[in-house]
PDB file of C-alpha atoms in Angstrom:
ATOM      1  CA  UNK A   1       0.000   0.000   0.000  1.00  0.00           C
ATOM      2  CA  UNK A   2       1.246   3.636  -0.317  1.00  0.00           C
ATOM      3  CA  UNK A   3       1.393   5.369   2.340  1.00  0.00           C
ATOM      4  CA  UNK A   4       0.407   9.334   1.832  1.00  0.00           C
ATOM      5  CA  UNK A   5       1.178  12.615   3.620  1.00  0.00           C
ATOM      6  CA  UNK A   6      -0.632  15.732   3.127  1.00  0.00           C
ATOM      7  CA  UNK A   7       0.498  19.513   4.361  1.00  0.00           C
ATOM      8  CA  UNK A   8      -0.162  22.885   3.521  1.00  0.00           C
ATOM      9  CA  UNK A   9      -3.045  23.476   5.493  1.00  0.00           C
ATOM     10  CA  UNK A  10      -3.972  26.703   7.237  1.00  0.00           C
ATOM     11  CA  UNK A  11      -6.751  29.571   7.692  1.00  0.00           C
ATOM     12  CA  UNK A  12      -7.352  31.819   4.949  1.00  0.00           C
ATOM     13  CA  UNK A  13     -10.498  34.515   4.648  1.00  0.00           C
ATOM     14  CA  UNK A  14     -12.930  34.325   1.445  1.00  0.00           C
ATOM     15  CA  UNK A  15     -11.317  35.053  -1.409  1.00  0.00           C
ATOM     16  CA  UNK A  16      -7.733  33.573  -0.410  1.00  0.00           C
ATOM     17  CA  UNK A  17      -5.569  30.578  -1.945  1.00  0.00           C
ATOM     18  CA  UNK A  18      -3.959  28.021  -0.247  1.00  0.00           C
ATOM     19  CA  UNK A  19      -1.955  24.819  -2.270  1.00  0.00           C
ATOM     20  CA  UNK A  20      -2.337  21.784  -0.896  1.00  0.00           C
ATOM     21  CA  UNK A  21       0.476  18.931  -0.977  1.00  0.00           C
ATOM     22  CA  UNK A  22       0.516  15.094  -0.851  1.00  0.00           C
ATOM     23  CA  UNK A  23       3.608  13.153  -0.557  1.00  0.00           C
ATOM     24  CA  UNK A  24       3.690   9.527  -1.582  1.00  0.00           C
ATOM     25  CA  UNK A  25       5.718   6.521  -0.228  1.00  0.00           C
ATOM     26  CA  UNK A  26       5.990   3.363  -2.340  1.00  0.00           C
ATOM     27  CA  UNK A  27       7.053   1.714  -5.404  1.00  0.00           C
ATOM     28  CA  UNK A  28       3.797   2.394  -8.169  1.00  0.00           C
ATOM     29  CA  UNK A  29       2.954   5.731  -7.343  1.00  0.00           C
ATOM     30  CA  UNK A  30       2.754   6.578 -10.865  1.00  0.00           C
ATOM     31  CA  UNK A  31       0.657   3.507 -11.573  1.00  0.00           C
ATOM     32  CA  UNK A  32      -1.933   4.884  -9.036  1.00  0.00           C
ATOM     33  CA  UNK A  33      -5.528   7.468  -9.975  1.00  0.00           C
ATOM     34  CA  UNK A  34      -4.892  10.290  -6.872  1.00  0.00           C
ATOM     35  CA  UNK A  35      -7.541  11.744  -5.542  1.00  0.00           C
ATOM     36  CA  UNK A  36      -8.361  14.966  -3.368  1.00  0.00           C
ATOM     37  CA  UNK A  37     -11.327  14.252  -0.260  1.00  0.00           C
ATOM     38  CA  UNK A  38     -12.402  16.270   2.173  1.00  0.00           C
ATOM     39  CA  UNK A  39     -14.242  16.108   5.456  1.00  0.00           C
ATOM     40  CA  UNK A  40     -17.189  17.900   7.533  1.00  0.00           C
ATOM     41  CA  UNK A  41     -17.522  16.243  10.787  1.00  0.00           C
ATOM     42  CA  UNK A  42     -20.598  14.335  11.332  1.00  0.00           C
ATOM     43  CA  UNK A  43     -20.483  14.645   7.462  1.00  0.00           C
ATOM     44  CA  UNK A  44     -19.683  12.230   4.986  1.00  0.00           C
ATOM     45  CA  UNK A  45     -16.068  12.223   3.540  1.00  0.00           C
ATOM     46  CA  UNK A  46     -16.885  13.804  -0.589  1.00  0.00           C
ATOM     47  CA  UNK A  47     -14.460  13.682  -3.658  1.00  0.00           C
ATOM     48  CA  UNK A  48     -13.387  16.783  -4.694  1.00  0.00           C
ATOM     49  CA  UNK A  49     -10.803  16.141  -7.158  1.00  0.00           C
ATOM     50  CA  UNK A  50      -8.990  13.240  -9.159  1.00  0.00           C
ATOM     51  CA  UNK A  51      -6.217  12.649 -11.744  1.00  0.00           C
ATOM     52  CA  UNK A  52      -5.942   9.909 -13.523  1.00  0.00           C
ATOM     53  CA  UNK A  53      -2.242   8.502 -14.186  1.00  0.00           C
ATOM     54  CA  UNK A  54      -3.221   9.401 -18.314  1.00  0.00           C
ATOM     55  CA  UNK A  55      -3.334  12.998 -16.318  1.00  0.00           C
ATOM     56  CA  UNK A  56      -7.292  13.403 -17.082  1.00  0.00           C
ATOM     57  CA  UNK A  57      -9.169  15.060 -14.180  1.00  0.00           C
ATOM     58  CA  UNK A  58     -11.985  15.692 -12.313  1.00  0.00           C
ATOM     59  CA  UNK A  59     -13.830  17.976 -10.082  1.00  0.00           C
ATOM     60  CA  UNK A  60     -16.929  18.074  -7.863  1.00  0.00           C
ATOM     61  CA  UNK A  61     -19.412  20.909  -9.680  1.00  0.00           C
ATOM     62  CA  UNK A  62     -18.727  23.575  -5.794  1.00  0.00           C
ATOM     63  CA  UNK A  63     -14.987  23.854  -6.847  1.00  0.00           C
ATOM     64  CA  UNK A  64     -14.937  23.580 -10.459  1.00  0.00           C
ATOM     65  CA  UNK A  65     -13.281  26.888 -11.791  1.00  0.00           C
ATOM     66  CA  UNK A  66     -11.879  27.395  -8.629  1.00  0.00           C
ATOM     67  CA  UNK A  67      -9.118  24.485  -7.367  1.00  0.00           C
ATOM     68  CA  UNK A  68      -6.656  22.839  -9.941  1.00  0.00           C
ATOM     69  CA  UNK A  69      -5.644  19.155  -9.570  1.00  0.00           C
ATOM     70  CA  UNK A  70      -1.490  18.203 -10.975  1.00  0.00           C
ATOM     71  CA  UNK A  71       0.693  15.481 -10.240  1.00  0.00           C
ATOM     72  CA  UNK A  72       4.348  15.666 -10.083  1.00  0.00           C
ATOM     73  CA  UNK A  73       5.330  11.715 -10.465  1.00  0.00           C
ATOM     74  CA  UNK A  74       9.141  12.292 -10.331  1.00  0.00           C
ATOM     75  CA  UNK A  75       8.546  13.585  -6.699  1.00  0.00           C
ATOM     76  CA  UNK A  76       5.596  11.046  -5.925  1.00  0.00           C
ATOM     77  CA  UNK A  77       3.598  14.141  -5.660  1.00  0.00           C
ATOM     78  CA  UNK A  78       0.312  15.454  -5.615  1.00  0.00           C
ATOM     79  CA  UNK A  79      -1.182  19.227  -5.337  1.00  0.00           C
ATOM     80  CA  UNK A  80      -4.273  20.832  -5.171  1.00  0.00           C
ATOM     81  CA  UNK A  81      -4.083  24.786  -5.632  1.00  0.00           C
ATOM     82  CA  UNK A  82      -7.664  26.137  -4.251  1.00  0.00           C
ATOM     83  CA  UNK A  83      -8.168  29.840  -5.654  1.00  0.00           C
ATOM     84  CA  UNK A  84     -10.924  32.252  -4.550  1.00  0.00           C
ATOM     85  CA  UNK A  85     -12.126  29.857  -1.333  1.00  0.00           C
ATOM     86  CA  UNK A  86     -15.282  30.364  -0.063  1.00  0.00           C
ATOM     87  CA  UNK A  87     -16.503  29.503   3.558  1.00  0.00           C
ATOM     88  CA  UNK A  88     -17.959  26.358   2.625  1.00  0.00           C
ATOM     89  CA  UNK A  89     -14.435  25.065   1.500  1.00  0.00           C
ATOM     90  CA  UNK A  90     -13.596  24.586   5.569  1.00  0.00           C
ATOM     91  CA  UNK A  91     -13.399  20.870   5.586  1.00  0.00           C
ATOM     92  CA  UNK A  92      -9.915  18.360   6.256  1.00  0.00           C
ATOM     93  CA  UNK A  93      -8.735  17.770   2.941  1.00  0.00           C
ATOM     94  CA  UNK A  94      -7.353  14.068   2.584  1.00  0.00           C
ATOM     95  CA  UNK A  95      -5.172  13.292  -0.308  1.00  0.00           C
ATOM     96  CA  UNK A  96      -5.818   9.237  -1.600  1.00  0.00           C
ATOM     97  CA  UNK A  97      -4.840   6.617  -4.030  1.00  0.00           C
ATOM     98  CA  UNK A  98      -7.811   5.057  -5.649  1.00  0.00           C
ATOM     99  CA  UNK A  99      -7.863   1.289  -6.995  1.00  0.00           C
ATOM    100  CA  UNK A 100      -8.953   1.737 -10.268  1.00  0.00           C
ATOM    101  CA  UNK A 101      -8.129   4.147 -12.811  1.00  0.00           C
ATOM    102  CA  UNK A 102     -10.796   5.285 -16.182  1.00  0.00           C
ATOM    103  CA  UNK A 103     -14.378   6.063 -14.604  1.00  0.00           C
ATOM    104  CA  UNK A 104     -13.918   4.757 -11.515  1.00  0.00           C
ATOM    105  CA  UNK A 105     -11.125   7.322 -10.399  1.00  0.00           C
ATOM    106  CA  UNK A 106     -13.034  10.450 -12.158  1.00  0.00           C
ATOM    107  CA  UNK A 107     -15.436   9.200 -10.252  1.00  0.00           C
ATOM    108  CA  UNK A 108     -13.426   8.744  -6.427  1.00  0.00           C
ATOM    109  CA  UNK A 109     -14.807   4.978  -6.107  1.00  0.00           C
ATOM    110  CA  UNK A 110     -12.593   2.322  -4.461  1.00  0.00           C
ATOM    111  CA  UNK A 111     -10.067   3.807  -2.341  1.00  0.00           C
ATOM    112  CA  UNK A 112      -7.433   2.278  -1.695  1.00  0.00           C
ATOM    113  CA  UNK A 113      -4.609   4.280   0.591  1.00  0.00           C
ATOM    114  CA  UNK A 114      -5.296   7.798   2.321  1.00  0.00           C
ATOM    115  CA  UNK A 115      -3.569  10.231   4.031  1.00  0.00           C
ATOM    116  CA  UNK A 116      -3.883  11.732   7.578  1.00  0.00           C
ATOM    117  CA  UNK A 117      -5.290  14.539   6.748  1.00  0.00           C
ATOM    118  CA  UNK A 118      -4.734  18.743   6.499  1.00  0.00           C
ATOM    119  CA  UNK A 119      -7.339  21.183   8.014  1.00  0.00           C
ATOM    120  CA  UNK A 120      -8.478  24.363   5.625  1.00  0.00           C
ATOM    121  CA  UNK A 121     -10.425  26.930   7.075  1.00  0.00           C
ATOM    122  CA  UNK A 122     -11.862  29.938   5.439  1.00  0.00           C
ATOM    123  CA  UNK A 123     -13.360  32.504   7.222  1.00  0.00           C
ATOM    124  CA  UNK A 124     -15.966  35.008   6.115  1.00  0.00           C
TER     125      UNK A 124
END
């Protein structure tokens, strides 16, 4: 299994940017879909953003426009810049390596590694 650490967390007010990282650790990183998730408690953990390892992405409708998915596979690396953030954005933001690549990583089925974890917070 890889074995994934996000940073770059932090409070930012409406309007702000913040860039996300992921870290991998393992031998197929590049053979892995990544995936951005993030986390309301008592909600229920949502996708927010994939890449495939053919580089195609996707994005839940609330950020499209707004956050930008890349992969950097020569540094088993993953980002997620989020532009113009709006309160609703506040969530932990979990980087993860899905199963399956095609429609099942567009569409953030079949986990199979995640990270700890990175708090964002926008204020209004």
């Amino acid at each position: 299994q890889v074995e994934l650490v996000e940073s770059g967390g932090g409070s930012v007010e409406s309007g702000g940017s913040i860039r996300l990282s992921c870290v991998a650790s393992g031998n197929t990183f590049n053979a892995y879909c990544m995936a951005w998730f993030r986390q309301v408690p008592g909600k229920d953990r949502e996708g927010v953003s994939a890449i495939d390892t053919d580089a195609t992405t996707s994005y839940t409708d609330s950020v499209k426009g707004r956050f930008a998915i890349s992969r950097d596979n020569a540094k088993d690396a993953l980002y997620l810049q989020m532009n113009s953030l709006k309160p609703e954005d506040t969530a932990i933001y979990y980087c993860a390596a899905l199963v399956f690549s095609g429609d099942d990583c567009l569409s953030f089925r079949h986990p199979r590694s995640w990270g700890q974890g990175t708090q964002v917070t926008v204020s209004s």
